[in-house]
Coordinates of C-alpha atoms and ligand atoms in Angstrom, one line a residue:
Chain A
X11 CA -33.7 -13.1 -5.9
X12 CA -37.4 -12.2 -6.4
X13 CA -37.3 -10.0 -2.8
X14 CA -35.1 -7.5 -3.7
X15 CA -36.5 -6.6 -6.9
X16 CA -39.9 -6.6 -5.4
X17 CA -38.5 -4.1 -2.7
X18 CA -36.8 -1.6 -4.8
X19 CA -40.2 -1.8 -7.1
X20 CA -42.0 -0.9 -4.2
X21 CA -40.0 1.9 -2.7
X22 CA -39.6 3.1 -6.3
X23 CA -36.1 4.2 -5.3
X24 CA -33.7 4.7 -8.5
X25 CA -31.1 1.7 -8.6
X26 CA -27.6 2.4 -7.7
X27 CA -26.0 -0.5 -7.0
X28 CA -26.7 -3.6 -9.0
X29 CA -25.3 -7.1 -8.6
X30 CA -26.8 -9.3 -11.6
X31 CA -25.7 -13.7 -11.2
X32 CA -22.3 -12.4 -9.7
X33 CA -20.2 -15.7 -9.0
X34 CA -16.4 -15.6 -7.4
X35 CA -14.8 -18.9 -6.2
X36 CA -11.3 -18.6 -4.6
X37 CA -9.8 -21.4 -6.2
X38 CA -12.0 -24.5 -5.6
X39 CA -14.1 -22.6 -2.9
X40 CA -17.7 -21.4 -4.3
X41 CA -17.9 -17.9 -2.4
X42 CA -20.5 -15.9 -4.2
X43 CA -23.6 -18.0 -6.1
X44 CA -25.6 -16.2 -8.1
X45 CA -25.7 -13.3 -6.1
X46 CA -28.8 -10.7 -7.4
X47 CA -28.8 -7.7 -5.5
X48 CA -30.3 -4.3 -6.1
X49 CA -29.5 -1.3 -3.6
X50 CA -31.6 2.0 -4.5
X51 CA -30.5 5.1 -3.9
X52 CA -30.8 6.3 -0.1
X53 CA -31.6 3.2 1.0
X54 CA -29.5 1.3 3.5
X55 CA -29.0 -2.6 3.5
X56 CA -27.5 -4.3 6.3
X57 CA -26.0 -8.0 5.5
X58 CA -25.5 -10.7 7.8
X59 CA -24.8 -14.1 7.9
X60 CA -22.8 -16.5 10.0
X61 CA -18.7 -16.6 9.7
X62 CA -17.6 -17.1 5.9
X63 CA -21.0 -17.2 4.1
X64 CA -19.0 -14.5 1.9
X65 CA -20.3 -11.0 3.6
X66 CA -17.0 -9.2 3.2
X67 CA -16.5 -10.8 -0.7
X68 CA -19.7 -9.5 -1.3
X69 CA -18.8 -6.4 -0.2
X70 CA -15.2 -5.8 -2.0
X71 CA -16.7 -6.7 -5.0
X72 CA -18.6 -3.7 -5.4
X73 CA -15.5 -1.5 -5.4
X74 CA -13.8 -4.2 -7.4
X75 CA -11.5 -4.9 -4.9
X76 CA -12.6 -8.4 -5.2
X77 CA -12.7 -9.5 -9.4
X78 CA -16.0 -11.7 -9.8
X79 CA -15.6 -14.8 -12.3
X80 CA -19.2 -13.6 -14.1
X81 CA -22.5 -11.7 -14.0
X82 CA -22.7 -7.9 -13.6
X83 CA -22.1 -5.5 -11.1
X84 CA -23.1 -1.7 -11.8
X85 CA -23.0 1.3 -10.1
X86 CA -25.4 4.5 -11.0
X87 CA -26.2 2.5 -14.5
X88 CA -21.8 1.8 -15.5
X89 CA -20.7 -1.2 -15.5
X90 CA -17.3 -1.3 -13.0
X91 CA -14.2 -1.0 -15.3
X92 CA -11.3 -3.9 -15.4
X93 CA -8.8 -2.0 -14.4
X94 CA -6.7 1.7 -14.3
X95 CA -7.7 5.0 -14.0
X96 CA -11.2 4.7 -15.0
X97 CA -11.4 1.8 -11.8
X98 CA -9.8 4.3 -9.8
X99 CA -12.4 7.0 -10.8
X100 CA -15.0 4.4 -9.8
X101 CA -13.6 3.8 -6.1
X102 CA -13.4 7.3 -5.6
X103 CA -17.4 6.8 -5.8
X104 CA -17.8 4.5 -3.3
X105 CA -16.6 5.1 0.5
X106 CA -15.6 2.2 2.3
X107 CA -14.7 1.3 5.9
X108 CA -12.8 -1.7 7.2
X109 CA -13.5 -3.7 9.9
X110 CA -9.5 -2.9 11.0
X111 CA -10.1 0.9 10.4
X112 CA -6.8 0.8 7.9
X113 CA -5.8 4.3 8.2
X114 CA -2.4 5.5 7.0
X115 CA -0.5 4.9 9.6
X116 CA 2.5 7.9 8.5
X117 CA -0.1 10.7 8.0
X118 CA -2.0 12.7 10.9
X119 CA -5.6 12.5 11.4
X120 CA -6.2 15.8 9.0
X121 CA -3.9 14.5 6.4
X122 CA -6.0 11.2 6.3
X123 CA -9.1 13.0 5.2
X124 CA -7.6 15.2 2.7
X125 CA -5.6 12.6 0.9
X126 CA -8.2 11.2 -1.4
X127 CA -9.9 14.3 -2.3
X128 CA -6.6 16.5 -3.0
X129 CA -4.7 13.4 -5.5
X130 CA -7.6 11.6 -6.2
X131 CA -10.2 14.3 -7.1
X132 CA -7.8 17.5 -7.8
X133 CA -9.2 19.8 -4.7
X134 CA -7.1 22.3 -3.6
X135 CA -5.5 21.9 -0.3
X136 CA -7.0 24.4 1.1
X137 CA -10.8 23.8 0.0
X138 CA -10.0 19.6 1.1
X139 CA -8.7 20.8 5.0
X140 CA -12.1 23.1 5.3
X141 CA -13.5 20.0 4.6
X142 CA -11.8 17.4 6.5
X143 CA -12.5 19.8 9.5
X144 CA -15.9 19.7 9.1
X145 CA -15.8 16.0 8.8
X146 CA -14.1 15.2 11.7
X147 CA -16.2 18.1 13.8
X148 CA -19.3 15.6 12.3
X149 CA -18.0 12.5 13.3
X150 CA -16.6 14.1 16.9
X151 CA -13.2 13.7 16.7
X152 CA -12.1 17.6 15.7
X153 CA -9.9 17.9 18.4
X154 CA -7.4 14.8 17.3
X155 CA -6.8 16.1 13.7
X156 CA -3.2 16.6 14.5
X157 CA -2.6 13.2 16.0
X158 CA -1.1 10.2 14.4
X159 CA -3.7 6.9 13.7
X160 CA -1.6 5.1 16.7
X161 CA -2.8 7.7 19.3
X162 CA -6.2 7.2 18.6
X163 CA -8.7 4.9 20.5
X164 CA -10.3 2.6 17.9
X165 CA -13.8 3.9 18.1
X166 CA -12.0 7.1 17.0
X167 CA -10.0 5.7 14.6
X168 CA -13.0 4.3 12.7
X169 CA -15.4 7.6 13.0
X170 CA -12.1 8.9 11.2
X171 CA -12.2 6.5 8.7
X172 CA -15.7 7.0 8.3
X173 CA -14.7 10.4 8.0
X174 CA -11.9 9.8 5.2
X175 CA -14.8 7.6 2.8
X176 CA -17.0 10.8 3.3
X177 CA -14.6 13.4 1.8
X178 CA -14.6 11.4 -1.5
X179 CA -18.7 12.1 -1.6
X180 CA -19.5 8.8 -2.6
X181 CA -22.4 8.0 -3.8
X182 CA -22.7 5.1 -1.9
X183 CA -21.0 3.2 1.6
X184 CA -19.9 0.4 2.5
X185 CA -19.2 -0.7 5.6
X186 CA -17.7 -4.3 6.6
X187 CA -18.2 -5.0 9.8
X188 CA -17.3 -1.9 11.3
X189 CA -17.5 -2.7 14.8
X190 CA -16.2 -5.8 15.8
X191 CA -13.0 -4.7 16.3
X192 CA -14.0 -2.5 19.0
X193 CA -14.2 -2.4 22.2
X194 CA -18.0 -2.7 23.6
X195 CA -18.0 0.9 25.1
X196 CA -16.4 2.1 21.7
X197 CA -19.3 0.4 19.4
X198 CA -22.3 3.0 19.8
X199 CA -19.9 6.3 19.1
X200 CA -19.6 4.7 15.6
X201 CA -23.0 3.8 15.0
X202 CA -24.3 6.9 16.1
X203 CA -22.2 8.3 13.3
X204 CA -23.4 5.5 10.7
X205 CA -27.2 6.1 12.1
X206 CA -26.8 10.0 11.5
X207 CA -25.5 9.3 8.2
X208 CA -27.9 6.8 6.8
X209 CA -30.7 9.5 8.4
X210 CA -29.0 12.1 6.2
X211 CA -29.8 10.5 3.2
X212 CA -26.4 8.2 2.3
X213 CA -27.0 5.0 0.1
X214 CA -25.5 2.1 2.8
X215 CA -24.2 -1.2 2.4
X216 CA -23.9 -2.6 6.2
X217 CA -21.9 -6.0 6.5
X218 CA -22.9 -6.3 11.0
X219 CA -24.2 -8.0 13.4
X220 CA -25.4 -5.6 15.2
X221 CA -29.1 -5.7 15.6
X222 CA -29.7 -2.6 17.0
X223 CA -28.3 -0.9 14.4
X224 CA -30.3 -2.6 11.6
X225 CA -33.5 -1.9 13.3
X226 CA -33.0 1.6 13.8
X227 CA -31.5 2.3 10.5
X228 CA -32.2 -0.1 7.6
X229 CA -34.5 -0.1 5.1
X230 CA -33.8 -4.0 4.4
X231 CA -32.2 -7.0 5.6
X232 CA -30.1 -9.6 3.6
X233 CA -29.3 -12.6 5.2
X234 CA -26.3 -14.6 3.5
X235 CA -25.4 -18.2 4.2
X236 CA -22.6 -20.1 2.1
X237 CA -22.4 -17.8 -1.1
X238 CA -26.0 -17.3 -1.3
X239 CA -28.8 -14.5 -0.7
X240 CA -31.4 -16.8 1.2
X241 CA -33.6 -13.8 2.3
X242 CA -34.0 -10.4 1.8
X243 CA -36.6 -8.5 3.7
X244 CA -37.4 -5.7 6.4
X245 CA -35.5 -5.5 9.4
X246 CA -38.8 -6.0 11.5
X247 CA -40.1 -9.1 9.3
X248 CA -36.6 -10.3 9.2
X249 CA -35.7 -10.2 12.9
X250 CA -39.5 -11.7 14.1
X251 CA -40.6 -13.7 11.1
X252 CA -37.7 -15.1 9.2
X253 CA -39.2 -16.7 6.6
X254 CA -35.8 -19.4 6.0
X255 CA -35.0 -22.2 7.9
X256 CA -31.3 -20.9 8.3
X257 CA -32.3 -17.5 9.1
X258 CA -33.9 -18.8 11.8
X259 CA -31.7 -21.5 12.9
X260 CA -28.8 -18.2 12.9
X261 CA -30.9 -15.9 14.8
X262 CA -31.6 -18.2 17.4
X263 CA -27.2 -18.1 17.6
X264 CA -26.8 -14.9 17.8
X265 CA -30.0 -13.7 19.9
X266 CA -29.3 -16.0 22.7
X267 CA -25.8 -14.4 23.7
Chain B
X5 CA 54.8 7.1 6.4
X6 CA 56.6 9.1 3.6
X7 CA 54.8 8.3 0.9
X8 CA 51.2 10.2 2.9
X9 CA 53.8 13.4 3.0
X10 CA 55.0 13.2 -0.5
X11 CA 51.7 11.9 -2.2
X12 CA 49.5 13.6 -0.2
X13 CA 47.8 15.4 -3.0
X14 CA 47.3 11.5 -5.3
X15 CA 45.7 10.5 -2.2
X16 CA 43.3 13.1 -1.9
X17 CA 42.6 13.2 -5.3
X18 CA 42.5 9.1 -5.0
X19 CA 39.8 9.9 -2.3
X20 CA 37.8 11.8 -4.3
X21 CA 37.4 9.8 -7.2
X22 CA 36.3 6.9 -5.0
X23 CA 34.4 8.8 -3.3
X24 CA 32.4 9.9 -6.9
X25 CA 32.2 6.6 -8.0
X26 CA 30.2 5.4 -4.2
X27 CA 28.0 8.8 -4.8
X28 CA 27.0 8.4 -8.4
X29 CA 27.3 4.7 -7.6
X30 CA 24.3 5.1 -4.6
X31 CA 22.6 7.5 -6.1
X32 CA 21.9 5.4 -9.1
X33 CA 21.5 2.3 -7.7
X34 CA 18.8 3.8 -5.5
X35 CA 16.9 5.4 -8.3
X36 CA 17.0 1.8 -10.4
X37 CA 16.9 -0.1 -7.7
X38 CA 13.7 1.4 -6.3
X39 CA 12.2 1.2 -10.2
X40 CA 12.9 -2.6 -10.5
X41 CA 10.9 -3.1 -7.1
X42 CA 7.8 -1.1 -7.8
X43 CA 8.1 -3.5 -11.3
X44 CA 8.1 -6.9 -9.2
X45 CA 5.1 -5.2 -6.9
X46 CA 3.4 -3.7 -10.2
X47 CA 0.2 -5.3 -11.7
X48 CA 1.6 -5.6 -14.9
X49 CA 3.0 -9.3 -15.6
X50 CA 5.4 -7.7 -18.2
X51 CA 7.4 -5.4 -16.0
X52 CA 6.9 -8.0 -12.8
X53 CA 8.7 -10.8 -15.0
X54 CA 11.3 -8.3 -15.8
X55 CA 12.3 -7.5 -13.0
X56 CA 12.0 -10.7 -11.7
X57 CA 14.7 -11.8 -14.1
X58 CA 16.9 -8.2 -13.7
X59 CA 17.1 -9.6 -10.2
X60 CA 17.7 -13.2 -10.9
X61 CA 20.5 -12.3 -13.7
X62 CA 22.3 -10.2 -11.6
X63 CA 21.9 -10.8 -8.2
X64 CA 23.6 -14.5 -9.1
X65 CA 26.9 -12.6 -11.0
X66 CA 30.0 -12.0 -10.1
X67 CA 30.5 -8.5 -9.9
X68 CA 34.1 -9.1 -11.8
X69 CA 32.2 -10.9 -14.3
X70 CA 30.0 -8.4 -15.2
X71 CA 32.7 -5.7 -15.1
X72 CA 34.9 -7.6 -17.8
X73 CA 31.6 -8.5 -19.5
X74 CA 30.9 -4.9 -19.8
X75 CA 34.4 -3.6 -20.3
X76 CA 35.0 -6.5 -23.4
X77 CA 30.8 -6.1 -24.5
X78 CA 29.7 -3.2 -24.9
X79 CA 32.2 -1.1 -27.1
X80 CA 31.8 -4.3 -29.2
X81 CA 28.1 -2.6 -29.7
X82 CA 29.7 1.0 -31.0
X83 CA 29.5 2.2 -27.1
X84 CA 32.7 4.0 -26.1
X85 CA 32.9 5.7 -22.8
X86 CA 35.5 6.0 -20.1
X87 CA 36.6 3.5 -17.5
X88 CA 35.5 5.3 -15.2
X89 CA 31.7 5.6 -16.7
X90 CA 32.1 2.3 -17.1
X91 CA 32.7 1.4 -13.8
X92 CA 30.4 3.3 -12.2
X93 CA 27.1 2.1 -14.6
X94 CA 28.1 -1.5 -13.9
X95 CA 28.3 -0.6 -10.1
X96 CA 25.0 0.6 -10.4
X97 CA 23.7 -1.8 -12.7
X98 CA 25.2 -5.1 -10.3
X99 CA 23.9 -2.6 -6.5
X100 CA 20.2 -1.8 -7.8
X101 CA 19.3 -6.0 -7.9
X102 CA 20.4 -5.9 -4.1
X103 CA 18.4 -2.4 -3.6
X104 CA 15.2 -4.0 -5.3
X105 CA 14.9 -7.0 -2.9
X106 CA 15.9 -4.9 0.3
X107 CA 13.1 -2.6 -0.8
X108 CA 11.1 -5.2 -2.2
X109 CA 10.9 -6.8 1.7
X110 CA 10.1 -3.1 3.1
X111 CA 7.3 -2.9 1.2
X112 CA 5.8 -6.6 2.8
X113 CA 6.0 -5.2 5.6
X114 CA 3.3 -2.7 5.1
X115 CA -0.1 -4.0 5.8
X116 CA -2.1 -5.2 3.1
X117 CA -4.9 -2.9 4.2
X118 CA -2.8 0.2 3.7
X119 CA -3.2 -0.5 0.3
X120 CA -7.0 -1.5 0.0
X121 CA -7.5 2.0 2.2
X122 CA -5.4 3.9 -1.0
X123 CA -6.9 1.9 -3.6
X124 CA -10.4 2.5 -1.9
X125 CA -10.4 6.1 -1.8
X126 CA -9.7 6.4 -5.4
X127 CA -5.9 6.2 -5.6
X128 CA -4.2 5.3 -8.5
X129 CA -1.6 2.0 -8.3
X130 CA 1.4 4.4 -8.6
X131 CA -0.1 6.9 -6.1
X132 CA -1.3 4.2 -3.3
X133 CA 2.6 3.2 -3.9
X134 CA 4.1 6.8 -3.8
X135 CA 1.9 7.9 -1.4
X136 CA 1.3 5.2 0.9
X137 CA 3.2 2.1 0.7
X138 CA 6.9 3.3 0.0
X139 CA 7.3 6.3 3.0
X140 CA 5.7 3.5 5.4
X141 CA 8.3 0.8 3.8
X142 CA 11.1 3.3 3.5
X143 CA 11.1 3.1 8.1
X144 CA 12.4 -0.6 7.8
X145 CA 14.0 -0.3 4.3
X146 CA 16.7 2.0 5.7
X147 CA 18.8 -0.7 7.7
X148 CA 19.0 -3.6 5.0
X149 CA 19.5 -0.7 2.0
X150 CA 22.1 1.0 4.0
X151 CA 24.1 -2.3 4.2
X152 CA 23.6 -2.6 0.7
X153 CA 25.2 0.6 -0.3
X154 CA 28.3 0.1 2.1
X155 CA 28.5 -3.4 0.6
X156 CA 28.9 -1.2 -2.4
X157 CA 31.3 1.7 -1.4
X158 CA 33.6 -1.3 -0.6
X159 CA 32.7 -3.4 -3.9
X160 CA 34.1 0.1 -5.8
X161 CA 37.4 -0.9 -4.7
X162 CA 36.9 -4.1 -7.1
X163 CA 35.9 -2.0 -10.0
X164 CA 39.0 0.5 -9.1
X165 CA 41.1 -2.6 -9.0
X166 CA 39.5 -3.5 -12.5
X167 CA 41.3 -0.1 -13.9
X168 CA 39.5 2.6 -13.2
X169 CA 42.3 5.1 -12.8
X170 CA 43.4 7.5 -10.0
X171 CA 41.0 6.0 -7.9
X172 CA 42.1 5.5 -4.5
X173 CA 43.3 1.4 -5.3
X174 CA 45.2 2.6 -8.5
X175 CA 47.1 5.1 -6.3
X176 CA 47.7 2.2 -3.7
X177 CA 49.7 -0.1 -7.1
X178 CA 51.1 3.2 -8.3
X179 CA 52.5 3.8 -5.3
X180 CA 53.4 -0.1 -3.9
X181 CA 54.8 -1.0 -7.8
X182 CA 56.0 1.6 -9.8
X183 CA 57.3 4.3 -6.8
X184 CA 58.6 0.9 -4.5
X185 CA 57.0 2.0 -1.5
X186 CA 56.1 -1.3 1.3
X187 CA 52.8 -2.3 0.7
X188 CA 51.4 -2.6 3.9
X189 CA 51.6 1.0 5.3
X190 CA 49.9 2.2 2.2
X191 CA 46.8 0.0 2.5
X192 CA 46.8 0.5 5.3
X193 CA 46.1 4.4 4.4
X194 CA 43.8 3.3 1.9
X195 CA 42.0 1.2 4.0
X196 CA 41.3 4.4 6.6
X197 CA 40.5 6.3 3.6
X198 CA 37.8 4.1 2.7
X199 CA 36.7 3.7 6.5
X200 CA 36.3 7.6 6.4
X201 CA 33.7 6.6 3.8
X202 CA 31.8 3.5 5.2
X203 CA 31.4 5.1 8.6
X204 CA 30.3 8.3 7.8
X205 CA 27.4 6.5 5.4
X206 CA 26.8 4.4 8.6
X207 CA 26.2 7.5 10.5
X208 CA 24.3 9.5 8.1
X209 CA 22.1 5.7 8.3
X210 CA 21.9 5.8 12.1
X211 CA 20.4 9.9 11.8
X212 CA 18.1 8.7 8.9
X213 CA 16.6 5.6 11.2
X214 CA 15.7 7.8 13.6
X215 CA 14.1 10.6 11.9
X216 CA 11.8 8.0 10.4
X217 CA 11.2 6.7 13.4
X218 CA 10.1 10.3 15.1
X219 CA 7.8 10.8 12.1
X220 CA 4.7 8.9 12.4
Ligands
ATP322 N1 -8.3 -14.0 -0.5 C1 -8.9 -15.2 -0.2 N2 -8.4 -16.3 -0.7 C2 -9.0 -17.5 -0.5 N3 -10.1 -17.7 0.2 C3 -10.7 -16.6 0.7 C4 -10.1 -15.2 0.5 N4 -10.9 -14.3 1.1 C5 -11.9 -15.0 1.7 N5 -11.8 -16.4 1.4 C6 -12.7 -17.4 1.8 O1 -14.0 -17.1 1.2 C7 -15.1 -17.4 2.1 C8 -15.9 -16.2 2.3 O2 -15.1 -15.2 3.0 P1 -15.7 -13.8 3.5 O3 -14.6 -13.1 4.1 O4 -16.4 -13.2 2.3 O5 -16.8 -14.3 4.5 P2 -17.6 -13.4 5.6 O6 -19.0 -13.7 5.4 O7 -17.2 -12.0 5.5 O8 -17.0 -14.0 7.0 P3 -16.7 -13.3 8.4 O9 -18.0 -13.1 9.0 O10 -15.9 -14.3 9.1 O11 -16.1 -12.0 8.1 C9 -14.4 -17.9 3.4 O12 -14.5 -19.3 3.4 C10 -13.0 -17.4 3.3 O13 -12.1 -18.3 4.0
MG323 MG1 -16.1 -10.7 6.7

């Protein structure tokens, strides 16, 4: 992909992420093909593409959730390790957030936040609940700390979970569709949070389709269709001159509802 | 009901000693029980294929079998131990296959995205299971396990029967055989005896259900 090396040339951001000919099937099914993607630091990429072009693949591969058949994936200049603690020690550098929130279910709000950074990153208890509080006073939802996952409304559930990824300080975020499990007056609480935190500086790796979001905080979009990067380029070029015939074709989808 | 009056202290004592061999006998088959399942749930093909075939191997024994196997095999290997040690490892060794898979189905019932969330915030495979997958498995664990384990407070009357001593089923051929009293009454106080023990791990169940069930 020529456009996203020329982009990151021309911001002259430093790389953090790096996906180099990355291919994955799942068994006979091509998923990712020759995926080249470079994410500077600070910048914030939103990905979209129609149902099953691989979005969420894409996106688990970058914490190695998802193994990759070949190419290269890096993160701040390492390559991701295979497996164990040195993986671990990796994930702990990258935040994600779910489309189905996945908080643990048998720990309250607080205890959700302070999880990671107390077993995962040696904290103190005491230093990971100052925190957490902070957290969850950023993303709004202070007041619920002592509640359980299940009494939470989604859109709190997810600024929680957006909460939990930030406590690691990850160097970088990614978000699969973080919204469309919500309901529609739950949607902007979240992406106010993700707006405010791509403002603040956060590297972002968006997997939505919501427009609004990408035209108010990204610095690129890519557009993915069956495995494939077919177009990478700012939000306002992207969204009034695609330049692909399937970027166009799945605009015209999506804009007319 | 003479014999109760007369023996009352073999009984008691019989109690007990049944009653140790279905503590050690749960406690152990817990402990390996829950380490064969977070094998078959591990990563690693070795330990998954071992305890596959742990499970396999024992689950499809006859408990009598493996006791005589055990009792005739092993101080052929230099091992000599009591009856009772004896009878209590192979309790454990034949109740922790059971254990595993009753665990083993706990632990699909815990969303796969409970682990991706642990494994994405930096956990380590035994700490997104420790921390995250077994106390949320453990909620619906506790009914099929707890069958398990009275399954196997009754299953220590086989190995008592297999000589164990002054357990409470040697007392009961003590005292039918070599004292003459009529069978019946005195398995019948054996069979209360061992009642006292099912039902109170049945209630002990029932109290643990519901505490899990409060906290979450
Ligand atoms: N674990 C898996 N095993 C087999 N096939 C899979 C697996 N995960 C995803 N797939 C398939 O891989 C393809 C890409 O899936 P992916 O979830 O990455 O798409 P997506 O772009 O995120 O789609 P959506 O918009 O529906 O979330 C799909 O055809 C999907 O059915
Ligand atoms: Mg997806």
């Amino acid at each position: 992909m020529t456009g996203s090396e020329s982009n990151v040339a021309s911001t002259g951001r430093r790389p953090l992420v790096e996906l180099r000919d990355v291919d994955k099937h799942f068994g006979a099914l091509h998923v990712l093909r020759s995926v080249d993607l470079t994410v500077g630091e600070g910048e914030v990429v939103v990905v979209i593409g129609p149902s099953g072009s691989g979005k969420s693949t894409l996106c688990r591969t970058i914490n190695r959730l998802e193994t990759i058949d070949s190419g290269r994936i890096t993160l701040d200049g390492r390559e991701l390790p295979a497996e164990g603690k040195e993986l671990a020690k990796l994930r702990a550098d990258v935040g994600m957030v779910f489309q189905s929130f996945n908080l643990f279910a048998h720990k309250t709000v607080r205890d959700n936040v302070t999880l990671g950074p107390v077993k995962a990153r040696g904290k103190s208890a005491a230093e990971a609940r100052k925190k957490a509080d902070e957290l969850l006073e950023r993303v709004g939802v202070a007041n619920q700390a002592d509640k359980y996952p299940a009494q939470l409304s989604g859109g709190q559930q997810q600024r929680v979970a957006i909460a939990r990824a930030l406590a690691m300080e990850p160097k970088v975020m990614l978000f699969d569709e973080p919204t469309s499990a919500l309901d529609p007056e739950m949607i902007n609480e979240v992406l106010d949070v993700m707006i405010s935190l791509a403002k603040s500086g956060m590297t972002m790796i968006v997997v939505t389709h919501e427009m609004g979001f990408a035209r108010r905080a990204a610095d690129r979009v890519v557009f993915m269709a069956d495995g494939q990067i077919l177009e990478d380029a700012e939000p306002e070029q992207f969204f009034t001159a695609p330049r692909h015939e399937r970027s166009k074709d799945f605009l015209s989808k999506i804009l007319t509802h | 009901m003479e014999f109760l009056t007369e023996h009352f202290d073999d009984f008691v004592n019989g109690f007990f000693r049944s009653l140790s061999i279905a503590l050690w006998g749960a406690v152990g088959s817990l402990l390996l029980g829950t380490l064969l399942a977070v094998f078959r749930v591990s990563p690693i093909p070795v330990l998954q294929g071992f305890g596959a075939a742990y499970v396999t191997l024992v689950r499809n024994t006859p408990l009598t079998v493996l006791l005589f196997g055990m009792a005739f095999g092993v101080p052929g290997l230099g091992i000599n131990a009591s009856f009772y040690l004896f009878g209590v490892v192979t309790l454990i060794l034949y109740t922790a296959a059971f254990v595993c898979e009753a665990i083993r189905s706990g632990i699909a019932t815990v969303p796969i995205g409970q682990a991706e969330a642990a494994r994405a915030i930096g956990l380590t495979f035994g700490q997104s299971l420790g921390l995250v997958i077994l106390p949320q498995a453990m909620r619906s664990v506790v009914p099929p396990v707890g069958s398990v384990i009275i399954a196997m407070i009754k299953n220590s009357a086989v190995v008592g029967a297999a000589g164990v001593g002054s357990d409470l089923f040697s007392v009961y051929k003590r005292m039918t055989s070599a004292l003459g009293y009529a069978p019946l009454p005195v398995l019948t106080a054996v069979a209360v005896a061992f009642l006292i023990m099912t039902l109170s791990t049945g209630a002990l169940l029932a109290l643990a259900e519901r505490r899990m069930a409060v906290a979450r």
